Amino acid sequence: MSAAAFEHYTVQATPEAQKAGAVALAVASLPESFGPAMDENSADVQVIAGQPGWTRHAVEAISAGARGIVVVNPSPENVNELTETAARHNSAVVLDQRWASNPATAAAEDAVRSMAGRAVVLDVVATAPVGTDSGALLADQLAAVVRLTGPLGNLRLLDRRPHGYTATAVLANGAPVALQGILSNARPASVTITMLTDDGGAAVSLPDPVAAWPATVKVTGPHGELLLPTIYESAHRATWRRLKEHLDAGTLPSDLQQFAAVSESIATLT
């Protein structure tokens, strides 16, 4: 095993990011990989809340010497400048997203994309507590869907009310996509993604990352129903593990490129 595998990185987070991303808990769960920085100006990794203007803050942090950036719940923005800056400085930028960062999405992506060409319909329902910004909920929902299916086409917002919204889109093969957002305290926050094909389908349920609640991924076909292995890890912790892998290897994650597709889709709604 190389010495790089044991490299330790220091972390500094803004108060908003600390709370939204449960940064202290995630970092404490990986003590051999990360630890708090004594001086915020010398931290290897900067954690930023994904509020409007986050790309500018990330560019500034990279220019100041940050080797890694974690953005918690990023709002839709143009990431071109940030992508170029990260590449120029070889800084790893990872997005800690509400549902798209769940560790179960890797297996779910394989399952969904393997049958996407035969998809008949995709139904997606996202639930969040009352008071949640519906625009932020839609962005989180789309990020999870695009993570599994790839970019959507012809995104349209059909209805938007105080307690939710309804939108439509199409998959690459032309199959319709129905997206619903519900603001309610009657059930835990989550997103469910159901794809039906000519002979089966896939059902994915992703919980909020407030705890290591497991996602569920079920694949149905002529063989019957198969429940994929359960992973007890939060989206927050999975994000930090992924960042460590990129920092050690000196590679750049594809988060920003994937997020660009989400931002472009949402831009068509305004």
Tab-separated table of C-alpha atoms in Angstrom:
chain	number	residue	atom	x	y	z
A	1	MET	CA	0.000	0.000	0.000
A	2	SER	CA	1.375	3.415	-0.940
A	3	ALA	CA	2.163	6.114	1.583
A	4	ALA	CA	-0.507	8.306	-0.036
A	5	ALA	CA	-3.178	5.983	1.309
A	6	PHE	CA	-2.318	7.202	4.796
A	7	GLU	CA	-2.206	10.920	3.989
A	8	HIS	CA	-4.202	13.054	6.410
A	9	TYR	CA	-6.058	16.204	5.336
A	10	THR	CA	-7.149	19.170	7.420
A	11	VAL	CA	-10.668	20.596	7.111
A	12	GLN	CA	-12.291	23.981	7.609
A	13	ALA	CA	-16.045	24.561	7.183
A	14	THR	CA	-18.251	27.623	7.210
A	15	PRO	CA	-20.913	27.583	9.975
A	16	GLU	CA	-23.693	27.089	7.411
A	17	ALA	CA	-21.907	24.186	5.741
A	18	GLN	CA	-20.976	22.669	9.097
A	19	LYS	CA	-24.645	22.405	10.043
A	20	ALA	CA	-26.097	21.418	6.667
A	21	GLY	CA	-23.442	18.796	5.940
A	22	ALA	CA	-22.968	17.372	9.448
A	23	VAL	CA	-19.284	18.009	8.766
A	24	ALA	CA	-17.974	17.406	12.276
A	25	LEU	CA	-19.702	14.020	12.464
A	26	ALA	CA	-18.566	12.925	8.997
A	27	VAL	CA	-14.957	13.971	9.598
A	28	ALA	CA	-14.910	12.338	13.047
A	29	SER	CA	-16.061	9.068	11.474
A	30	LEU	CA	-12.939	9.095	9.246
A	31	PRO	CA	-10.238	10.079	11.762
A	32	GLU	CA	-7.336	8.596	9.792
A	33	SER	CA	-8.309	10.605	6.717
A	34	PHE	CA	-9.460	14.019	7.956
A	35	GLY	CA	-9.165	16.318	10.938
A	36	PRO	CA	-9.977	19.930	11.858
A	37	ALA	CA	-7.555	22.631	10.765
A	38	MET	CA	-5.937	24.784	13.437
A	39	ASP	CA	-5.667	27.673	10.981
A	40	GLU	CA	-8.516	28.127	8.514
A	41	ASN	CA	-6.180	29.735	5.978
A	42	SER	CA	-4.047	26.592	5.751
A	43	ALA	CA	-6.779	23.920	5.577
A	44	ASP	CA	-6.392	21.321	2.839
A	45	VAL	CA	-10.162	21.075	2.380
A	46	GLN	CA	-12.678	23.905	2.488
A	47	VAL	CA	-16.381	23.151	3.015
A	48	ILE	CA	-18.882	25.607	1.553
A	49	ALA	CA	-22.664	25.831	1.815
A	50	GLY	CA	-24.305	25.677	-1.604
A	51	GLN	CA	-26.173	28.951	-1.313
A	52	PRO	CA	-26.289	31.362	-4.293
A	53	GLY	CA	-22.754	32.489	-5.010
A	54	TRP	CA	-21.123	29.232	-3.931
A	55	THR	CA	-19.169	28.847	-7.177
A	56	ARG	CA	-17.449	32.188	-6.583
A	57	HIS	CA	-16.530	31.188	-3.020
A	58	ALA	CA	-15.168	27.867	-4.287
A	59	VAL	CA	-13.032	29.597	-6.919
A	60	GLU	CA	-11.628	31.918	-4.239
A	61	ALA	CA	-10.841	28.995	-1.920
A	62	ILE	CA	-9.030	27.082	-4.675
A	63	SER	CA	-7.073	30.180	-5.693
A	64	ALA	CA	-6.045	30.565	-2.031
A	65	GLY	CA	-4.587	27.060	-2.027
A	66	ALA	CA	-7.359	24.606	-1.112
A	67	ARG	CA	-6.608	21.110	-2.420
A	68	GLY	CA	-10.197	19.988	-2.045
A	69	ILE	CA	-13.642	21.595	-1.903
A	70	VAL	CA	-16.857	20.123	-0.514
A	71	VAL	CA	-20.066	21.947	-1.451
A	72	VAL	CA	-23.116	21.048	0.636
A	73	ASN	CA	-26.505	21.098	-1.132
A	74	PRO	CA	-25.442	23.258	-4.108
A	75	SER	CA	-28.041	25.490	-5.708
A	76	PRO	CA	-28.140	25.604	-9.526
A	77	GLU	CA	-25.362	27.809	-10.922
A	78	ASN	CA	-23.062	27.990	-13.917
A	79	VAL	CA	-19.987	25.942	-13.006
A	80	ASN	CA	-17.787	26.669	-16.041
A	81	GLU	CA	-15.353	29.003	-14.259
A	82	LEU	CA	-15.137	26.706	-11.241
A	83	THR	CA	-14.495	23.679	-13.451
A	84	GLU	CA	-11.673	25.489	-15.239
A	85	THR	CA	-10.147	26.742	-11.979
A	86	ALA	CA	-10.297	23.295	-10.366
A	87	ALA	CA	-8.610	21.720	-13.390
A	88	ARG	CA	-5.907	24.393	-13.509
A	89	HIS	CA	-5.022	23.906	-9.830
A	90	ASN	CA	-5.773	20.160	-9.800
A	91	SER	CA	-8.199	20.676	-6.908
A	92	ALA	CA	-10.905	18.100	-6.261
A	93	VAL	CA	-14.433	19.535	-6.003
A	94	VAL	CA	-17.093	17.167	-4.678
A	95	LEU	CA	-20.762	17.959	-4.163
A	96	ASP	CA	-22.461	16.693	-1.017
A	97	GLN	CA	-25.983	16.407	-2.390
A	98	ARG	CA	-29.067	15.472	-0.467
A	99	TRP	CA	-29.887	12.305	-2.407
A	100	ALA	CA	-27.529	12.074	-5.373
A	101	SER	CA	-24.571	11.482	-3.016
A	102	ASN	CA	-26.106	8.425	-1.372
A	103	PRO	CA	-23.672	5.488	-1.719
A	104	ALA	CA	-26.455	3.290	-3.082
A	105	THR	CA	-26.708	5.411	-6.229
A	106	ALA	CA	-23.713	3.626	-7.792
A	107	ALA	CA	-25.530	0.287	-7.921
A	108	ALA	CA	-28.815	2.019	-8.708
A	109	GLU	CA	-27.216	3.806	-11.671
A	110	ASP	CA	-25.974	0.516	-13.105
A	111	ALA	CA	-29.413	-1.047	-12.715
A	112	VAL	CA	-31.363	1.885	-14.168
A	113	ARG	CA	-29.062	2.571	-17.124
A	114	SER	CA	-28.912	-1.090	-18.084
A	115	MET	CA	-32.646	-0.981	-18.791
A	116	ALA	CA	-33.039	2.685	-19.789
A	117	GLY	CA	-33.307	1.839	-23.472
A	118	ARG	CA	-36.418	-0.242	-22.733
A	119	ALA	CA	-37.976	2.250	-20.308
A	120	VAL	CA	-41.695	2.882	-20.699
A	121	VAL	CA	-42.087	5.514	-17.964
A	122	LEU	CA	-40.131	7.032	-15.075
A	123	ASP	CA	-41.997	8.258	-11.998
A	124	VAL	CA	-40.216	10.327	-9.341
A	125	VAL	CA	-41.679	11.594	-6.055
A	126	ALA	CA	-39.674	13.787	-3.653
A	127	THR	CA	-40.920	14.627	-0.171
A	128	ALA	CA	-39.560	17.315	2.163
A	129	PRO	CA	-40.786	19.064	5.329
A	130	VAL	CA	-43.190	21.980	5.144
A	131	GLY	CA	-41.208	25.199	4.770
A	132	THR	CA	-38.636	23.699	2.402
A	133	ASP	CA	-37.990	25.858	-0.646
A	134	SER	CA	-39.682	24.060	-3.534
A	135	GLY	CA	-37.027	25.244	-5.985
A	136	ALA	CA	-34.316	23.674	-3.839
A	137	LEU	CA	-36.362	20.481	-3.589
A	138	LEU	CA	-36.696	20.298	-7.374
A	139	ALA	CA	-32.934	20.787	-7.762
A	140	ASP	CA	-32.241	17.972	-5.269
A	141	GLN	CA	-34.766	15.740	-6.999
A	142	LEU	CA	-33.334	16.367	-10.469
A	143	ALA	CA	-29.776	15.784	-9.222
A	144	ALA	CA	-30.797	12.321	-7.996
A	145	VAL	CA	-32.611	11.477	-11.229
A	146	VAL	CA	-29.809	12.689	-13.519
A	147	ARG	CA	-27.309	10.732	-11.413
A	148	LEU	CA	-29.207	7.543	-12.300
A	149	THR	CA	-30.523	8.206	-15.802
A	150	GLY	CA	-28.308	10.846	-17.357
A	151	PRO	CA	-29.629	14.198	-18.672
A	152	LEU	CA	-33.364	14.657	-19.149
A	153	GLY	CA	-34.966	16.404	-22.098
A	154	ASN	CA	-37.888	18.812	-22.454
A	155	LEU	CA	-38.200	19.607	-18.724
A	156	ARG	CA	-41.405	21.527	-18.033
A	157	LEU	CA	-43.021	22.752	-14.816
A	158	LEU	CA	-46.750	22.057	-15.055
A	159	ASP	CA	-47.945	23.267	-11.670
A	160	ARG	CA	-46.405	24.885	-8.591
A	161	ARG	CA	-48.278	25.524	-5.351
A	162	PRO	CA	-47.375	26.201	-1.689
A	163	HIS	CA	-47.235	22.486	-0.899
A	164	GLY	CA	-45.618	21.091	-4.001
A	165	TYR	CA	-45.178	20.990	-7.736
A	166	THR	CA	-45.542	18.754	-10.779
A	167	ALA	CA	-43.088	18.658	-13.671
A	168	THR	CA	-42.510	16.491	-16.733
A	169	ALA	CA	-39.551	15.537	-18.902
A	170	VAL	CA	-38.425	12.761	-21.232
A	171	LEU	CA	-35.673	10.156	-21.090
A	172	ALA	CA	-33.119	9.686	-23.861
A	173	ASN	CA	-35.313	7.004	-25.480
A	174	GLY	CA	-38.335	9.329	-25.436
A	175	ALA	CA	-40.104	7.701	-22.474
A	176	PRO	CA	-42.074	10.172	-20.319
A	177	VAL	CA	-40.859	11.284	-16.907
A	178	ALA	CA	-43.221	12.502	-14.172
A	179	LEU	CA	-41.716	14.502	-11.295
A	180	GLN	CA	-43.679	15.417	-8.195
A	181	GLY	CA	-42.543	17.415	-5.184
A	182	ILE	CA	-44.516	17.249	-1.946
A	183	LEU	CA	-43.992	19.479	1.096
A	184	SER	CA	-45.434	17.607	4.053
A	185	ASN	CA	-44.548	16.632	7.612
A	186	ALA	CA	-46.605	13.466	7.328
A	187	ARG	CA	-43.694	11.306	6.149
A	188	PRO	CA	-39.884	11.380	6.299
A	189	ALA	CA	-38.055	13.316	3.616
A	190	SER	CA	-36.997	11.056	0.744
A	191	VAL	CA	-37.094	10.566	-3.007
A	192	THR	CA	-38.462	7.497	-4.764
A	193	ILE	CA	-37.540	6.778	-8.375
A	194	THR	CA	-39.489	4.110	-10.249
A	195	MET	CA	-38.692	3.005	-13.780
A	196	LEU	CA	-40.989	0.606	-15.624
A	197	THR	CA	-39.852	-1.342	-18.680
A	198	ASP	CA	-41.510	-3.800	-21.041
A	199	ASP	CA	-40.661	-6.713	-18.749
A	200	GLY	CA	-39.921	-5.278	-15.308
A	201	GLY	CA	-38.193	-2.228	-13.938
A	202	ALA	CA	-36.330	-0.731	-11.015
A	203	ALA	CA	-37.443	1.002	-7.817
A	204	VAL	CA	-35.031	3.195	-5.856
A	205	SER	CA	-35.778	4.875	-2.523
A	206	LEU	CA	-33.213	7.332	-1.158
A	207	PRO	CA	-33.534	8.704	2.415
A	208	ASP	CA	-32.309	12.027	3.752
A	209	PRO	CA	-28.662	11.968	4.932
A	210	VAL	CA	-29.408	12.979	8.541
A	211	ALA	CA	-28.492	9.442	9.602
A	212	ALA	CA	-27.137	6.255	8.037
A	213	TRP	CA	-30.596	5.098	7.025
A	214	PRO	CA	-30.226	2.694	4.118
A	215	ALA	CA	-31.498	3.274	0.621
A	216	THR	CA	-33.346	0.456	-1.106
A	217	VAL	CA	-32.774	-0.586	-4.710
A	218	LYS	CA	-35.037	-3.261	-6.200
A	219	VAL	CA	-34.740	-4.644	-9.710
A	220	THR	CA	-37.601	-6.595	-11.281
A	221	GLY	CA	-37.469	-8.726	-14.426
A	222	PRO	CA	-38.318	-12.167	-15.770
A	223	HIS	CA	-36.190	-13.612	-12.957
A	224	GLY	CA	-38.413	-11.994	-10.313
A	225	GLU	CA	-37.535	-9.240	-7.844
A	226	LEU	CA	-33.993	-8.702	-6.570
A	227	LEU	CA	-33.109	-6.462	-3.608
A	228	LEU	CA	-29.574	-5.130	-4.063
A	229	PRO	CA	-27.183	-5.159	-1.065
A	230	THR	CA	-28.045	-2.692	1.682
A	231	ILE	CA	-25.491	0.023	2.532
A	232	TYR	CA	-25.659	1.624	5.969
A	233	GLU	CA	-23.831	4.870	5.297
A	234	SER	CA	-25.045	8.448	4.979
A	235	ALA	CA	-24.607	10.530	1.847
A	236	HIS	CA	-22.405	12.907	3.869
A	237	ARG	CA	-19.887	10.225	4.844
A	238	ALA	CA	-19.868	8.705	1.364
A	239	THR	CA	-18.977	12.138	-0.038
A	240	TRP	CA	-15.964	12.435	2.256
A	241	ARG	CA	-14.746	8.941	1.422
A	242	ARG	CA	-14.953	9.777	-2.259
A	243	LEU	CA	-13.053	13.023	-1.738
A	244	LYS	CA	-10.258	11.123	0.043
A	245	GLU	CA	-9.913	8.758	-2.914
A	246	HIS	CA	-9.531	11.654	-5.353
A	247	LEU	CA	-7.110	13.577	-3.150
A	248	ASP	CA	-4.905	10.521	-2.682
A	249	ALA	CA	-4.919	9.675	-6.386
A	250	GLY	CA	-4.625	13.271	-7.601
A	251	THR	CA	-7.691	12.837	-9.805
A	252	LEU	CA	-10.615	15.161	-10.464
A	253	PRO	CA	-14.185	13.978	-9.792
A	254	SER	CA	-16.946	14.394	-12.367
A	255	ASP	CA	-19.368	16.089	-9.955
A	256	LEU	CA	-19.284	19.480	-11.653
A	257	GLN	CA	-19.869	18.050	-15.117
A	258	GLN	CA	-22.873	16.080	-13.872
A	259	PHE	CA	-24.198	19.088	-11.962
A	260	ALA	CA	-23.965	21.245	-15.095
A	261	ALA	CA	-26.652	19.058	-16.688
A	262	VAL	CA	-28.962	19.699	-13.713
A	263	SER	CA	-28.356	23.457	-13.790
A	264	GLU	CA	-28.982	23.600	-17.532
A	265	SER	CA	-32.259	21.712	-17.155
A	266	ILE	CA	-33.485	24.030	-14.404
A	267	ALA	CA	-32.428	27.090	-16.416
A	268	THR	CA	-34.967	26.100	-19.084
A	269	LEU	CA	-37.749	26.557	-16.515
A	270	THR	CA	-36.986	30.246	-15.880
